[in-house]
């Protein structure tokens, strides 16, 4: 039997997709920006921001240290110390800006790439490496710094964030929650369900989508035909698109959204328009699906060099400051390298720990079986 | 307490949980004004308010996912899935998130979420309203899975489930919702204990949820033929109270497992395997299984042929006794 060609049925590339969405090259008109790629301050009356020189220097320090940590982790993966790494390279401003907008009691629900947010929450960077080294599935106490565990299943955590935010409302507390996810995740049912629940219950949750243009090899155009931030309108809450490589804009917009949520006005969707400069993870090969011209074009918008340009242009930091940050960055790199290498493998009985909060007969039985089996090798002939 | 139907017993159980702990919430589709499609949550919203008895959007993943978030915030959500066949959209949240959160956090967070699911068949319902999916859940470490077979257990096991700091899948045999019985003043058993509901000497019938009643009827019928069958109600499917089961089989030397779910890869397979390991020298016959066929749950006009009934149970009993 011969199969007829179905080529006639195949559709051409979708019409009507705006170029800005297709390529990400041109900053769309609706992008909130407070610091140009050249390091110039611009004002946005809707999102005013006053920052002291000291705060600007602190943000710069965050960006540099987070990038260093991330680079170190990538190197450690190459050296075989980590099984995998999901780099945040290029997304530092989106994460530091939004992370620094949070108050102590706010709660963050990350994906697997939010190393910069973890940094802002005060989570020890070494804790983030346990999962990637394979010694645990997260392992930190999420309530210690109000930073939830990394979530691998795309979009799941947006519902946890929303439920947590519903709890805040019930408690009558004035806290807010921020849920991180990617542009790929916006297609998941859970994210759309989270939008519905958050909207209907007016939950104090800020949805922070880092549109880094790619979901592994799939461009944003495979997930949506409209700019992502506009999705919010359909669910009945505001959506804002912010320059995700502009730490000041991310800070201002997220602070506004969190304040708004805290005051009882419900959720906001922030689309941080940014770019993943590296591979999706260390096992990915981006040369198979995107052009180097594209990556080059985004390099010109680098979040760190633009803040540095601003600090230099305005004379807000001197060589001594930059040298001090670089030294700190070296020290962090060393600490991470040594910390990872000396990270102990877990005792195999970890398998049976914490399966349940209360005793469970089967787990107890299998643990005893395992221990007896393991002991049969020790001291045996 | 006077006699209560199982659905009313669960209702009373929920009520006492809501009264005992202001952090307990009831969530689900139509659980508020309507009181649930089986009226299990009847009157709870009126008495405890919309803030604690919450009508949710029609989104099962959303219901379980937000319950996880509420648990992280210190709440104790009791979630209702309207019917067995509609838990699948939430399956991801249940097995990848709810079941594993405690372990991923190395014990730092607890997940006291109870998921109530009316399950199993025998009520003449349309597609997706009669399924038995207990094996999926029992297969997932981190979940507890229980199913009462009578109003007294339904009341106390629900309370124990809600009090548990672990996630509990609470399967309600909907064909037994209307059975009535007295509720005892205190729980007689631990949540995970099995119970000999009818003593016997010749063979053990292992059942849970809806098939306990079927097996009691079968044991009564077998008595006419001079066979004294013991009936054990598992009550808990994770963990399983194997010591009680094994003790029964060591007494009787024979066992037949009866459940509604398809036999292939079901609870019966696990029970037969483990009990053979534990009671090999006491067994006079292989552990036999009676259950649904390896087919989608059928249209209601033929569900009687699909479900294990008195005759199929007794037929298996005869085969076991003939060894
Ligand atoms: C439910 C689910 N499907 C598929 C995957 C495999 N996967 C991991 S990351 C990823 C792409 C996610 O893209 P996006 O949401 O844009 O986030 P990004 O990684 O770009 O930050 C996929 C498909 C997964 N982890 N979870």
XYZ file of C-alpha atoms in Angstrom, chain A residues 206-374:
169
model
C 2.898 37.575 41.272
C 3.505 35.362 38.269
C 6.993 36.067 37.021
C 7.567 34.599 33.592
C 11.116 34.756 32.330
C 10.627 34.702 28.620
C 14.140 33.685 27.650
C 12.857 33.093 24.103
C 13.448 29.333 24.161
C 11.961 26.218 25.747
C 14.884 23.918 25.072
C 14.752 24.069 21.246
C 11.297 25.546 20.847
C 10.913 29.264 20.309
C 8.260 31.263 22.126
C 6.222 31.270 18.913
C 5.567 27.573 19.448
C 3.903 28.409 22.759
C 1.889 31.497 21.907
C 0.585 33.700 19.144
C 0.293 36.786 21.318
C 2.837 38.431 23.595
C 2.712 36.437 26.808
C 1.967 39.297 29.182
C -1.337 39.862 27.365
C -2.573 36.484 28.519
C -3.257 38.022 31.930
C -6.072 40.137 30.523
C -8.033 37.022 29.668
C -7.833 35.924 33.279
C -8.771 39.319 34.637
C -5.551 40.718 36.031
C -2.833 43.012 34.755
C 0.087 41.859 32.665
C 3.280 43.861 32.238
C 6.197 43.233 29.942
C 9.479 44.360 31.402
C 12.976 44.457 29.982
C 14.344 41.379 31.659
C 17.930 42.451 31.146
C 17.308 45.667 33.050
C 17.704 45.010 36.752
C 16.145 48.355 37.703
C 13.014 47.822 35.632
C 12.632 44.303 37.020
C 13.041 45.651 40.533
C 10.528 48.464 40.053
C 7.861 46.433 38.293
C 8.097 43.469 40.665
C 8.034 45.733 43.716
C 4.934 47.401 42.324
C 3.282 44.045 41.647
C 4.137 42.626 45.078
C 2.898 45.777 46.819
C -0.275 45.608 44.814
C -0.768 41.955 45.725
C -0.044 42.685 49.388
C -2.626 45.448 49.445
C -5.315 43.015 48.316
C -5.540 43.833 44.630
C -4.743 40.317 43.443
C -2.308 38.783 40.995
C -0.132 40.296 38.294
C 1.665 38.602 35.435
C 5.114 39.970 34.719
C 6.786 38.871 31.537
C 10.488 39.532 31.843
C 11.648 39.766 28.251
C 15.116 38.290 28.354
C 17.367 35.744 26.731
C 19.079 32.549 27.712
C 22.657 33.149 26.593
C 23.854 29.631 27.236
C 22.488 26.189 26.586
C 19.208 25.077 28.153
C 21.224 22.760 30.368
C 24.701 21.366 30.056
C 23.298 18.485 28.003
C 21.787 20.785 25.383
C 23.298 21.905 22.072
C 21.779 25.254 21.109
C 23.750 25.455 17.856
C 21.263 22.981 16.420
C 18.337 25.352 16.707
C 19.418 28.966 16.931
C 21.768 31.309 15.182
C 24.871 32.892 16.607
C 23.660 36.249 15.216
C 20.690 36.042 17.526
C 22.866 35.362 20.544
C 25.261 38.128 19.494
C 22.414 40.617 19.259
C 21.367 39.859 22.809
C 24.924 40.147 24.067
C 24.664 43.848 23.412
C 21.898 44.003 26.010
C 23.900 42.296 28.717
C 22.477 43.031 32.161
C 25.813 43.397 33.920
C 27.665 45.570 31.423
C 24.757 47.970 31.227
C 24.678 48.500 34.985
C 28.435 48.845 35.021
C 28.209 51.413 32.230
C 25.680 53.311 34.290
C 27.808 53.238 37.438
C 30.843 54.449 35.483
C 28.992 57.056 33.461
C 27.502 58.576 36.621
C 30.699 58.184 38.609
C 28.940 56.065 41.241
C 31.649 53.452 41.588
C 35.391 53.533 41.263
C 38.012 51.014 40.258
C 38.448 50.038 43.858
C 34.820 48.991 44.076
C 34.959 46.903 40.918
C 38.187 45.285 42.066
C 36.610 44.446 45.421
C 33.636 42.785 43.722
C 35.986 40.825 41.496
C 37.922 39.642 44.535
C 34.727 38.603 46.231
C 33.742 36.769 43.084
C 37.046 34.859 43.120
C 36.471 33.881 46.740
C 32.940 32.695 45.982
C 34.227 30.612 43.076
C 36.769 28.958 45.322
C 34.218 28.281 48.034
C 31.828 26.680 45.540
C 34.551 24.530 43.962
C 35.814 23.270 47.256
C 32.344 22.921 48.702
C 31.131 20.739 45.861
C 34.162 18.508 45.862
C 33.855 17.873 49.572
C 30.113 17.292 49.423
C 29.603 13.840 50.884
C 27.532 11.174 49.178
C 24.426 10.452 51.197
C 24.156 7.319 53.278
C 22.168 4.864 51.134
C 19.540 4.556 53.865
C 18.552 8.094 52.833
C 16.367 6.257 50.330
C 14.095 5.279 53.193
C 14.240 8.525 55.137
C 11.326 10.932 54.887
C 9.219 8.850 52.531
C 6.480 9.479 55.054
C 6.195 11.817 58.016
C 4.709 9.010 60.082
C 5.882 5.367 60.264
C 4.953 3.146 57.309
C 5.199 -0.639 57.633
C 6.413 -1.362 54.105
C 9.135 1.266 54.212
C 10.285 -0.021 57.603
C 10.351 -3.580 56.291
C 12.306 -2.732 53.165
C 14.749 -0.581 55.125
C 15.450 -3.496 57.456
C 15.887 -5.793 54.462
C 18.320 -3.388 52.862
C 20.332 -2.877 56.033
C 20.618 -6.636 56.579
C 21.655 -7.136 52.967
C 24.263 -4.350 53.136
